[in-house]
CSV table of C-alpha atoms and ligand atoms in Angstrom, one decimal:
chain,number,residue,atom,x,y,z
A,1,MET,CA,-44.9,12.1,34.2
A,2,PRO,CA,-41.8,11.3,33.6
A,3,VAL,CA,-41.2,9.5,30.0
A,4,PRO,CA,-39.3,6.3,31.0
A,5,VAL,CA,-36.2,5.2,28.7
A,6,GLY,CA,-34.0,2.4,29.1
A,7,THR,CA,-30.6,3.0,29.4
A,8,TYR,CA,-28.2,0.7,28.0
A,9,TYR,CA,-24.5,0.0,29.3
A,10,ARG,CA,-22.1,-2.9,27.8
A,11,ILE,CA,-18.6,-3.7,28.3
A,12,SER,CA,-17.1,-6.2,26.4
A,13,GLU,CA,-13.2,-7.9,26.6
A,14,ASP,CA,-12.1,-6.3,23.6
A,15,MET,CA,-12.7,-3.1,26.0
A,16,VAL,CA,-10.4,-4.0,29.4
A,17,GLY,CA,-8.8,-0.9,30.2
A,18,ASP,CA,-10.9,1.3,28.4
A,19,ALA,CA,-11.9,4.0,30.7
A,20,LYS,CA,-15.0,4.3,29.5
A,21,GLY,CA,-16.1,1.1,31.6
A,22,VAL,CA,-19.8,0.3,32.5
A,23,LYS,CA,-19.6,2.9,35.8
A,24,ARG,CA,-18.9,5.2,33.7
A,25,GLN,CA,-21.0,4.7,30.1
A,26,ARG,CA,-23.6,4.4,33.3
A,27,GLU,CA,-23.2,7.9,34.9
A,28,ASP,CA,-23.4,9.7,32.3
A,29,CYS,CA,-26.0,8.0,30.7
A,30,LEU,CA,-28.2,8.6,33.8
A,31,ASN,CA,-26.9,12.7,33.7
A,32,LEU,CA,-28.1,13.0,30.0
A,33,ALA,CA,-31.7,11.4,31.1
A,34,ARG,CA,-32.3,13.6,34.2
A,35,LEU,CA,-30.7,16.2,32.2
A,36,ARG,CA,-33.7,15.6,29.8
A,37,ARG,CA,-36.6,14.8,32.6
A,38,TRP,CA,-36.6,10.6,31.7
A,39,ASP,CA,-37.2,8.0,33.9
A,40,PRO,CA,-34.3,5.9,33.1
A,41,VAL,CA,-34.6,1.7,33.1
A,42,GLN,CA,-31.3,0.6,33.6
A,43,TYR,CA,-30.1,-2.3,31.0
A,44,GLU,CA,-26.8,-4.0,31.3
A,45,ASP,CA,-24.9,-6.5,29.3
A,46,ASN,CA,-20.8,-7.0,31.3
A,47,ASP,CA,-18.5,-8.7,29.2
A,48,LEU,CA,-20.0,-9.5,25.4
A,49,SER,CA,-19.2,-8.4,22.2
A,50,ALA,CA,-22.2,-6.5,20.4
A,51,TYR,CA,-19.9,-7.9,17.4
A,52,LYS,CA,-20.2,-11.3,18.1
A,53,PRO,CA,-23.2,-12.3,15.7
A,54,THR,CA,-23.2,-15.5,18.0
A,55,VAL,CA,-23.5,-14.0,20.7
A,56,VAL,CA,-26.9,-13.0,22.5
A,57,ARG,CA,-27.3,-10.3,24.5
A,58,PRO,CA,-29.8,-11.0,27.4
A,59,ASP,CA,-30.6,-7.4,29.1
A,60,PHE,CA,-30.7,-6.2,25.2
A,61,GLU,CA,-33.0,-8.7,24.2
A,62,GLN,CA,-35.1,-7.3,27.2
A,63,MET,CA,-35.2,-3.4,26.0
A,64,LEU,CA,-35.7,-4.4,22.8
A,65,LYS,CA,-39.1,-6.6,23.8
A,66,ASP,CA,-40.3,-3.5,26.1
A,67,LEU,CA,-39.8,-1.0,23.8
A,68,ASP,CA,-42.0,-2.6,21.1
A,69,ALA,CA,-44.4,-3.5,24.3
A,70,GLY,CA,-44.7,0.2,24.9
A,71,ILE,CA,-43.1,-0.2,28.8
A,72,ILE,CA,-40.0,2.2,28.0
A,73,LYS,CA,-40.4,4.7,24.9
A,74,GLY,CA,-37.1,5.2,23.9
A,75,ILE,CA,-33.5,4.3,24.1
A,76,VAL,CA,-30.3,6.3,25.8
A,77,VAL,CA,-26.8,4.7,25.0
A,78,TYR,CA,-23.4,6.2,25.4
A,79,ASP,CA,-22.9,5.5,21.6
A,80,LEU,CA,-23.6,3.5,18.9
A,81,ASP,CA,-20.5,1.2,19.6
A,82,ARG,CA,-21.8,0.1,23.0
A,83,PHE,CA,-25.6,-0.5,21.3
A,84,THR,CA,-24.7,-2.6,18.1
A,85,ARG,CA,-22.2,-3.1,15.7
A,86,GLN,CA,-24.6,-5.5,14.1
A,87,PRO,CA,-26.6,-4.4,11.3
A,88,ARG,CA,-29.1,-7.2,11.8
A,89,GLU,CA,-30.0,-5.8,15.2
A,90,LEU,CA,-30.0,-2.4,14.2
A,91,GLU,CA,-32.6,-3.2,11.5
A,92,ARG,CA,-34.6,-4.7,14.0
A,93,THR,CA,-34.3,-2.1,16.5
A,94,ILE,CA,-35.4,0.1,13.3
A,95,GLU,CA,-38.8,-1.7,12.6
A,96,ILE,CA,-39.8,-1.8,16.0
A,97,TYR,CA,-39.5,2.4,15.6
A,98,ASP,CA,-41.4,2.3,12.4
A,99,ARG,CA,-44.3,0.7,14.7
A,100,HIS,CA,-44.1,2.8,17.0
A,101,PRO,CA,-43.9,6.5,16.1
A,102,GLY,CA,-42.6,8.9,18.2
A,103,LEU,CA,-40.0,6.6,20.4
A,104,ILE,CA,-36.6,8.7,21.4
A,105,PHE,CA,-33.1,7.5,20.3
A,106,ALA,CA,-30.6,9.2,22.4
A,107,SER,CA,-26.9,9.1,22.7
A,108,LEU,CA,-24.0,10.9,24.3
A,109,GLN,CA,-22.4,11.4,20.9
A,110,GLY,CA,-25.8,13.2,19.8
A,111,ASP,CA,-29.3,12.2,19.5
A,112,ILE,CA,-29.7,10.0,15.9
A,113,ASN,CA,-33.6,10.4,14.5
A,114,LEU,CA,-34.4,6.6,13.3
A,115,MET,CA,-37.5,7.8,12.1
A,116,THR,CA,-35.7,9.4,9.1
A,117,SER,CA,-34.0,7.9,6.1
A,118,ASP,CA,-31.3,10.3,7.3
A,119,GLY,CA,-30.9,9.4,10.6
A,120,ARG,CA,-31.2,5.8,9.8
A,121,THR,CA,-28.4,6.3,6.8
A,122,MET,CA,-26.3,7.9,9.5
A,123,ALA,CA,-26.7,5.4,12.0
A,124,ARG,CA,-26.4,2.2,9.1
A,125,VAL,CA,-23.1,4.0,8.4
A,126,LEU,CA,-22.0,4.0,11.6
A,127,VAL,CA,-22.8,0.4,12.6
A,128,ALA,CA,-21.4,-0.6,9.2
A,129,PHE,CA,-18.0,1.1,10.4
A,130,ALA,CA,-18.1,-0.2,13.7
A,131,ASN,CA,-18.6,-4.2,12.2
A,132,LYS,CA,-15.6,-3.5,10.2
A,133,ALA,CA,-13.1,-1.9,13.0
A,134,SER,CA,-14.7,-5.3,14.8
A,135,ALA,CA,-13.9,-7.6,12.0
A,136,ASP,CA,-10.4,-5.7,12.4
A,137,THR,CA,-9.8,-5.9,15.4
A,138,ALA,CA,-11.1,-9.9,15.6
A,139,ARG,CA,-8.1,-9.9,12.7
A,140,ARG,CA,-5.2,-8.4,14.7
A,141,VAL,CA,-6.3,-10.8,17.5
A,142,LYS,CA,-6.2,-14.0,15.4
A,143,ARG,CA,-3.0,-12.7,14.0
A,144,LYS,CA,-1.3,-11.9,17.5
A,145,GLN,CA,-1.9,-15.9,18.4
A,146,GLU,CA,-0.9,-17.1,15.5
A,147,GLU,CA,2.4,-15.1,16.3
A,148,LEU,CA,2.7,-15.9,20.0
A,149,ALA,CA,2.4,-19.5,18.7
A,150,VAL,CA,5.7,-19.2,16.5
A,151,THR,CA,8.2,-20.1,19.7
A,152,GLU,CA,10.7,-21.1,17.6
A,153,VAL,CA,12.5,-18.0,15.8
A,154,LYS,CA,14.4,-19.4,12.8
A,155,LEU,CA,15.6,-17.6,10.0
A,156,VAL,CA,13.8,-20.1,7.3
A,157,HIS,CA,11.1,-22.6,8.1
A,158,GLY,CA,11.8,-25.3,5.4
A,159,GLY,CA,12.0,-22.4,2.7
A,160,ARG,CA,14.8,-21.1,0.8
A,161,VAL,CA,17.6,-19.6,2.4
A,162,PRO,CA,17.8,-16.0,1.5
A,163,TYR,CA,21.0,-14.4,0.4
A,164,GLY,CA,24.0,-13.5,3.2
A,165,TRP,CA,23.6,-17.4,5.1
A,166,MET,CA,25.2,-20.7,4.6
A,167,PRO,CA,22.7,-23.7,3.5
A,168,ASP,CA,21.9,-24.2,7.4
A,169,GLY,CA,20.1,-21.0,7.7
A,170,GLU,CA,21.8,-20.3,10.6
A,171,THR,CA,25.7,-19.4,9.7
A,172,ALA,CA,26.4,-16.0,8.1
A,173,ASP,CA,27.9,-17.2,4.8
A,174,PRO,CA,31.9,-15.5,4.7
A,175,GLU,CA,31.2,-14.4,0.7
A,176,ALA,CA,28.0,-12.9,0.9
A,177,LYS,CA,28.6,-10.9,3.9
A,178,LYS,CA,31.7,-9.3,3.1
A,179,GLU,CA,29.6,-8.4,-0.9
A,180,ILE,CA,26.2,-7.3,1.6
A,181,LEU,CA,28.4,-5.1,4.1
A,182,LYS,CA,30.2,-3.7,1.1
A,183,ALA,CA,27.1,-2.8,-1.0
A,184,HIS,CA,25.7,-0.8,2.6
A,185,GLU,CA,28.8,1.0,2.4
A,186,ARG,CA,28.8,2.0,-1.0
A,187,ILE,CA,24.7,2.8,-0.8
A,188,MET,CA,25.5,5.3,2.2
A,189,ALA,CA,27.9,6.5,-0.1
A,190,GLY,CA,25.3,7.6,-2.4
A,191,ASP,CA,26.1,4.3,-5.2
A,192,ARG,CA,22.3,3.1,-6.8
A,193,ILE,CA,20.6,-0.3,-6.7
A,194,HIS,CA,21.9,-0.1,-10.5
A,195,GLU,CA,25.1,0.3,-10.0
A,196,ILE,CA,25.3,-2.5,-7.6
A,197,ARG,CA,23.5,-5.1,-9.8
A,198,ASP,CA,25.9,-3.9,-12.6
A,199,ASP,CA,28.9,-4.5,-10.6
A,200,TRP,CA,27.3,-8.0,-9.1
A,201,LEU,CA,26.3,-9.0,-12.5
A,202,ALA,CA,29.6,-8.2,-13.7
A,203,ARG,CA,31.7,-10.0,-11.2
A,204,ASP,CA,29.0,-12.8,-10.8
A,205,VAL,CA,28.3,-12.2,-7.4
A,206,ILE,CA,24.3,-13.3,-7.5
A,207,PRO,CA,22.5,-14.4,-4.7
A,208,ARG,CA,22.1,-17.9,-5.8
A,209,SER,CA,19.7,-20.4,-4.4
A,210,ARG,CA,20.3,-23.3,-2.1
A,211,SER,CA,20.4,-25.6,-5.2
A,212,GLY,CA,22.7,-23.9,-6.6
A,213,LYS,CA,20.7,-22.0,-9.0
A,214,ARG,CA,21.1,-18.6,-10.3
A,215,PHE,CA,17.8,-16.1,-9.0
A,216,GLY,CA,16.3,-15.5,-12.5
A,217,LYS,CA,16.8,-16.1,-15.8
A,218,ASP,CA,20.5,-16.4,-17.3
A,219,GLY,CA,22.1,-12.9,-15.2
A,220,GLY,CA,18.4,-11.8,-14.8
A,221,LEU,CA,19.2,-10.4,-11.7
A,222,GLN,CA,16.1,-7.7,-11.0
A,223,HIS,CA,16.6,-4.1,-8.9
A,224,SER,CA,14.3,-5.2,-6.2
A,225,THR,CA,15.7,-8.3,-5.5
A,226,VAL,CA,19.3,-6.3,-5.0
A,227,THR,CA,16.6,-3.7,-2.7
A,228,ARG,CA,15.1,-7.0,-1.3
A,229,VAL,CA,18.8,-8.3,-0.3
A,230,LEU,CA,20.0,-5.6,0.9
A,231,THR,CA,17.1,-4.6,3.1
A,232,ASN,CA,16.2,-7.6,4.4
A,233,PRO,CA,15.7,-7.6,8.3
A,234,ALA,CA,16.6,-11.0,8.9
A,235,LEU,CA,20.6,-9.3,8.3
A,236,ALA,CA,19.9,-7.4,11.5
A,237,GLY,CA,18.3,-10.9,13.2
A,238,ILE,CA,15.1,-9.8,12.9
A,239,LYS,CA,12.1,-12.0,12.6
A,240,VAL,CA,9.4,-11.0,10.0
A,241,TYR,CA,6.1,-12.7,9.6
A,242,ARG,CA,3.6,-12.0,7.3
A,243,GLY,CA,5.2,-8.8,6.3
A,244,GLU,CA,5.2,-7.4,9.7
A,245,VAL,CA,8.6,-7.4,11.8
A,246,LEU,CA,8.2,-9.5,15.1
A,247,ARG,CA,7.7,-8.0,18.5
A,248,GLU,CA,8.2,-9.0,22.0
A,249,GLU,CA,4.7,-8.4,23.6
A,250,HIS,CA,6.3,-5.1,25.6
A,251,GLY,CA,7.3,-3.5,21.8
A,252,SER,CA,11.3,-5.0,21.5
A,253,LEU,CA,12.2,-6.6,18.3
A,254,ILE,CA,12.0,-10.7,18.9
A,255,LYS,CA,15.8,-11.2,17.9
A,256,GLY,CA,16.4,-14.8,15.5
A,257,SER,CA,18.7,-17.6,16.4
A,258,TRP,CA,20.6,-16.8,13.3
A,259,GLU,CA,24.0,-15.1,12.4
A,260,ALA,CA,23.0,-11.8,12.1
A,261,ILE,CA,24.9,-9.7,9.3
A,262,CYS,CA,24.9,-6.2,10.5
A,263,THR,CA,23.2,-4.1,12.9
A,264,PRO,CA,19.7,-2.9,13.5
A,265,GLU,CA,20.8,0.7,13.0
A,266,ARG,CA,22.6,0.5,10.2
A,267,LEU,CA,19.4,-1.5,8.4
A,268,GLU,CA,17.8,0.7,9.6
A,269,GLU,CA,19.7,3.3,8.1
A,270,VAL,CA,20.5,1.6,4.5
A,271,THR,CA,16.8,1.0,3.9
A,272,ALA,CA,16.2,4.8,5.1
A,273,GLU,CA,18.4,5.9,2.8
A,274,LEU,CA,16.7,3.9,-0.1
A,275,GLU,CA,13.1,4.7,0.8
A,276,GLY,CA,13.9,8.2,0.9
A,277,ARG,CA,14.9,7.9,-3.5
A,278,THR,CA,12.7,8.4,-5.9
A,279,PRO,CA,11.6,5.0,-7.1
A,280,PRO,CA,11.6,3.9,-10.7
A,281,ARG,CA,8.3,4.8,-11.8
A,282,ASN,CA,7.6,0.7,-12.9
A,283,PRO,CA,9.9,-1.6,-10.6
A,284,ASN,CA,8.9,-4.0,-13.5
A,285,VAL,CA,9.9,-2.2,-16.2
A,286,THR,CA,14.0,-2.6,-16.6
A,287,PRO,CA,15.3,1.5,-17.0
A,288,TYR,CA,17.1,0.9,-21.0
A,289,LEU,CA,16.2,3.6,-23.4
A,290,LEU,CA,14.0,1.8,-25.7
A,291,SER,CA,12.8,-1.4,-23.4
A,292,GLY,CA,9.2,-1.5,-25.1
A,293,ILE,CA,10.1,0.7,-28.2
A,294,ALA,CA,12.2,-1.6,-29.4
A,295,ARG,CA,10.4,-4.0,-32.0
A,296,CYS,CA,11.2,-7.5,-32.9
A,297,GLY,CA,11.7,-7.8,-36.5
A,298,LYS,CA,11.2,-11.0,-37.1
A,299,CYS,CA,7.7,-11.4,-35.3
A,300,THR,CA,7.2,-7.7,-34.1
A,301,GLY,CA,7.2,-8.5,-30.4
A,302,PRO,CA,8.4,-6.2,-28.2
A,303,MET,CA,11.6,-6.4,-26.6
A,304,ARG,CA,13.0,-5.0,-23.5
A,305,GLY,CA,16.3,-4.6,-22.3
A,306,GLN,CA,18.9,-6.9,-20.6
A,307,TYR,CA,22.6,-7.9,-20.8
A,308,ARG,CA,23.9,-10.9,-22.5
A,309,LYS,CA,27.1,-11.9,-23.6
A,310,ASP,CA,28.5,-10.5,-26.5
A,311,ARG,CA,31.3,-12.6,-28.6
A,312,LYS,CA,34.0,-12.0,-26.2
A,313,GLY,CA,32.4,-12.9,-23.9
A,314,ASN,CA,31.8,-9.8,-22.1
A,315,ARG,CA,28.2,-9.0,-20.7
A,316,VAL,CA,26.2,-6.3,-22.4
A,317,PRO,CA,23.4,-4.5,-22.9
A,318,ALA,CA,21.0,-5.5,-25.1
A,319,TYR,CA,18.0,-5.8,-26.6
A,320,CYS,CA,16.1,-9.1,-27.1
A,321,CYS,CA,13.0,-10.2,-28.1
A,322,HIS,CA,10.6,-10.7,-24.9
A,323,GLN,CA,9.8,-14.5,-24.8
A,324,GLU,CA,7.7,-13.9,-21.6
A,325,LYS,CA,5.0,-11.6,-23.9
A,326,GLY,CA,4.7,-14.4,-26.0
A,327,GLY,CA,7.5,-12.9,-28.6
A,328,CYS,CA,10.1,-15.4,-30.8
A,329,GLY,CA,12.6,-15.0,-28.8
A,330,GLY,CA,14.5,-14.9,-32.0
A,331,ILE,CA,16.5,-11.2,-31.9
A,332,SER,CA,18.9,-9.8,-29.7
A,333,ARG,CA,21.4,-7.0,-30.2
A,334,LYS,CA,23.9,-4.7,-28.3
A,335,ALA,CA,22.0,-2.1,-27.4
A,336,GLU,CA,24.3,1.2,-27.2
A,337,PRO,CA,24.6,1.7,-31.3
A,338,ILE,CA,20.9,1.6,-31.7
A,339,ASP,CA,20.5,4.0,-28.7
A,340,GLU,CA,23.0,6.3,-30.6
A,341,LEU,CA,21.6,5.8,-33.7
A,342,ILE,CA,18.2,6.9,-32.4
A,343,ILE,CA,19.0,9.9,-30.1
A,344,SER,CA,20.5,11.1,-33.2
A,345,LEU,CA,17.6,10.4,-35.3
A,346,VAL,CA,15.4,11.8,-32.1
A,347,LEU,CA,18.1,15.3,-32.0
A,348,ALA,CA,17.8,15.8,-35.7
A,349,ASP,CA,13.6,15.7,-35.3
A,350,GLU,CA,13.6,18.5,-32.8
A,351,GLU,CA,11.8,20.9,-35.1
A,352,ARG,CA,9.1,19.3,-36.4
A,353,VAL,CA,8.1,17.5,-33.1
A,354,LYS,CA,7.8,21.7,-31.8
A,355,SER,CA,5.5,22.4,-34.6
A,356,LYS,CA,3.3,19.1,-34.0
A,357,VAL,CA,3.2,18.0,-29.8
A,358,THR,CA,0.6,20.5,-29.3
A,359,THR,CA,0.8,21.9,-25.5
A,360,LYS,CA,-3.0,21.1,-25.2
A,361,ALA,CA,-2.7,19.6,-21.2
A,362,PRO,CA,-6.0,17.2,-20.7
A,363,THR,CA,-7.3,19.1,-17.3
A,364,TRP,CA,-8.2,17.5,-14.3
A,365,GLU,CA,-11.9,17.7,-13.4
A,366,GLY,CA,-11.9,16.4,-9.3
A,367,GLU,CA,-9.8,19.5,-7.9
A,368,ALA,CA,-13.5,21.0,-6.0
A,369,GLU,CA,-14.0,17.5,-4.6
A,370,LEU,CA,-10.3,16.4,-3.5
A,371,ALA,CA,-10.7,20.5,-1.8
A,372,GLU,CA,-14.0,19.6,-0.6
A,373,VAL,CA,-12.6,15.6,1.4
A,374,GLN,CA,-10.1,17.3,2.6
A,375,GLY,CA,-11.8,19.6,4.1
A,376,GLU,CA,-14.3,16.9,5.5
A,377,ILE,CA,-11.3,15.7,7.2
A,378,ARG,CA,-10.1,18.6,8.8
A,379,GLU,CA,-13.4,19.7,9.5
A,380,LEU,CA,-14.3,16.5,11.4
A,381,ILE,CA,-10.5,16.6,13.4
A,382,GLN,CA,-11.4,20.3,14.6
A,383,ALA,CA,-14.6,18.4,15.6
A,384,LYS,CA,-12.7,16.2,17.6
A,385,ASN,CA,-9.8,18.2,18.6
A,386,ASP,CA,-13.4,20.4,20.1
A,387,LYS,CA,-14.6,18.0,21.9
A,388,LYS,CA,-18.0,18.0,19.4
A,389,ILE,CA,-17.7,14.6,18.5
A,390,SER,CA,-15.6,11.4,20.2
A,391,VAL,CA,-12.4,9.8,19.1
A,392,SER,CA,-14.3,6.8,18.0
A,393,THR,CA,-16.4,8.7,16.5
A,394,LEU,CA,-14.1,10.0,14.2
A,395,ILE,CA,-11.9,6.8,13.7
A,396,GLN,CA,-15.0,5.4,11.9
A,397,LEU,CA,-15.5,7.9,10.1
A,398,MET,CA,-12.0,8.9,9.0
A,399,PRO,CA,-11.4,5.6,6.1
A,400,ASP,CA,-14.6,6.2,4.4
A,401,LEU,CA,-12.8,9.9,3.7
A,402,GLU,CA,-9.3,8.9,3.7
A,403,THR,CA,-10.1,6.1,0.7
A,404,LYS,CA,-11.8,8.8,-1.1
A,405,ARG,CA,-8.7,11.1,-0.5
A,406,ASP,CA,-6.4,8.5,-1.6
A,407,ARG,CA,-7.9,7.8,-4.5
A,408,LEU,CA,-8.6,11.6,-5.9
A,409,LEU,CA,-5.1,12.4,-5.2
A,410,ALA,CA,-3.8,9.3,-7.3
A,411,GLU,CA,-6.3,10.4,-10.0
A,412,GLN,CA,-4.8,13.9,-9.8
A,413,ARG,CA,-0.9,12.3,-10.1
A,414,ARG,CA,-2.6,10.7,-13.0
A,415,ALA,CA,-3.7,13.5,-14.7
A,416,ARG,CA,-0.1,15.7,-13.6
A,417,ALA,CA,2.1,13.0,-15.1
A,418,ALA,CA,-0.4,13.4,-18.4
A,419,ARG,CA,0.1,17.2,-18.4
A,420,ARG,CA,3.8,16.7,-18.7
A,421,THR,CA,4.0,13.8,-21.7
A,422,ALA,CA,1.6,16.9,-23.8
A,423,GLU,CA,5.0,19.4,-23.6
A,424,VAL,CA,7.5,19.6,-25.9
A,425,ILE,CA,10.3,18.6,-24.4
A,426,SER,CA,13.2,20.5,-25.2
A,427,THR,CA,16.5,18.5,-26.7
A,428,ALA,CA,17.8,21.1,-28.8
A,429,SER,CA,21.6,19.1,-28.4
A,430,ARG,CA,23.2,16.0,-26.9
A,431,ASP,CA,23.8,17.6,-23.7
A,432,ALA,CA,20.0,18.5,-23.4
A,433,PHE,CA,19.0,15.3,-23.9
A,434,ASP,CA,21.6,13.5,-22.0
A,435,ALA,CA,20.5,15.7,-19.1
A,436,LEU,CA,17.2,14.8,-18.6
A,437,PRO,CA,16.5,14.0,-15.3
A,438,THR,CA,15.2,10.6,-16.0
A,439,ILE,CA,15.5,7.8,-18.3
A,440,GLU,CA,11.5,8.0,-18.3
A,441,ARG,CA,11.9,12.0,-19.6
A,442,GLN,CA,14.6,10.6,-22.6
A,443,ARG,CA,12.3,7.9,-23.7
A,444,ALA,CA,9.1,10.2,-23.5
A,445,ARG,CA,11.0,12.5,-25.5
A,446,ILE,CA,11.6,9.5,-28.1
A,447,LEU,CA,8.3,9.0,-28.3
A,448,GLN,CA,6.8,12.2,-28.9
A,449,SER,CA,9.8,11.3,-32.8
A,450,ILE,CA,8.7,7.8,-33.1
A,451,GLN,CA,6.2,5.3,-32.2
A,452,ALA,CA,8.9,1.9,-32.5
A,453,VAL,CA,12.0,0.8,-33.9
A,454,ILE,CA,12.0,-2.6,-35.6
A,455,ILE,CA,15.5,-4.5,-35.3
A,456,HIS,CA,15.3,-6.5,-38.4
A,457,PRO,CA,17.5,-9.8,-38.2
A,458,ALA,CA,21.3,-9.6,-39.8
A,459,GLY,CA,20.9,-12.3,-41.7
A,460,LYS,CA,23.4,-15.5,-42.3
A,461,GLY,CA,26.8,-14.9,-42.0
A,462,ALA,CA,27.1,-11.4,-41.1
A,463,GLY,CA,29.7,-10.0,-39.7
A,464,PRO,CA,30.0,-8.8,-36.0
A,465,LYS,CA,29.7,-5.1,-37.8
A,466,PHE,CA,26.9,-2.4,-36.2
A,467,ASN,CA,24.9,-1.7,-39.8
A,468,PRO,CA,22.2,0.9,-39.6
A,469,ASP,CA,20.0,-0.3,-42.0
A,470,LEU,CA,19.0,-3.2,-39.9
A,471,ILE,CA,17.1,-0.4,-37.8
A,472,GLU,CA,14.5,1.0,-38.6
A,473,PRO,CA,12.4,4.1,-37.4
A,474,ILE,CA,9.0,4.3,-37.2
A,475,TRP,CA,8.0,8.1,-36.5
A,476,ALA,CA,5.6,9.2,-35.3
B,1,ZN,ZN1,10.7,-11.7,-31.9
């Protein structure tokens, strides 16, 4: 006497176009039931989402009732996804399995033993992932609808007109256009963003807002602002909505109505060039040798590097007490002579540092765990390639592992950086110091000798001459 089992099929609107329609699910489930010598009782819900909590699936409900009543002795599904994506429905099912020991739960992706805690955990994980994937799909669908609602593709909808265009948000500003195209050329010739920024500052070519006000504080043109200006998709007439490039349904770019400043190819070239460069470790830190190391002699707050006008009206790099970080803002001093003084002090300190800094590197404990996670990811992909698990199972299991792997990789990077700072950075000569590959390395070397540099106020009537007595190094 064959055991009666419920075979369950579902197709929902988000699966339209999926080859595994109800027909395919039905054939596969019936084959599996026959193979196991079960007697299939068929249940089928069409066009009903297993994700939407408000949707009632009549056959699904009937099947659970029959299962609880002992009319069927188990359930066969194509995969857990088709069964449910609702944790609540899974819990209801588990309760029935609890009440009637010996019930079967089979799927084309392998049986799940809902009687054991291992099997339940697996099922809960799978359903939770499917639920999340559905929520993501729901969000994508909503966003697509929002995108399509933007029928009028304008440069700005009431916001600030970006650098490059006239206040009408349609016509290119000829001066700005010239600057942007020239900067693109310089980038492709290998110039750095900060060189363009300095040039723009020196010639007073600063992006201005519609009201004519400069961006940032007194000439504080950010590195990231220059990058944004030069890689703005709008330059090529491309519309970005919520950080994503808008495309037509067939994938082509949606072109805006405003005047383009360069071709999409040029924009892509420049963007790729800039992305390929090593980014500064922390884009918020101005790459001045002593920013954060220099401290205000009035309030002891951190000073940062910024341009200011000297007595002759030239823009020069300077260290200024950082009001945004709660400083008094009372001291600002030309950077160059201070940098030179500190470098010479640090060079003279080479021998002491060598004897003092230990090469004891902090160790990182996570190598084995990282290798394990990477192995698991490889195995899953292999299992998918060998058709031992389905693509949908792979997709459900991957995000968790990938998150874990990324977290471990980030830890590993941090540990390596920490090990580097524990090495003695050898700067036997001025040339060796200048040859350090990044300003971060130079700063790291300075910090091995000097904890902080206090810049004392010059007092009334002090002349323009640099007075080294006002610069007080605090030795490490
Ligand atoms: Zn201060």
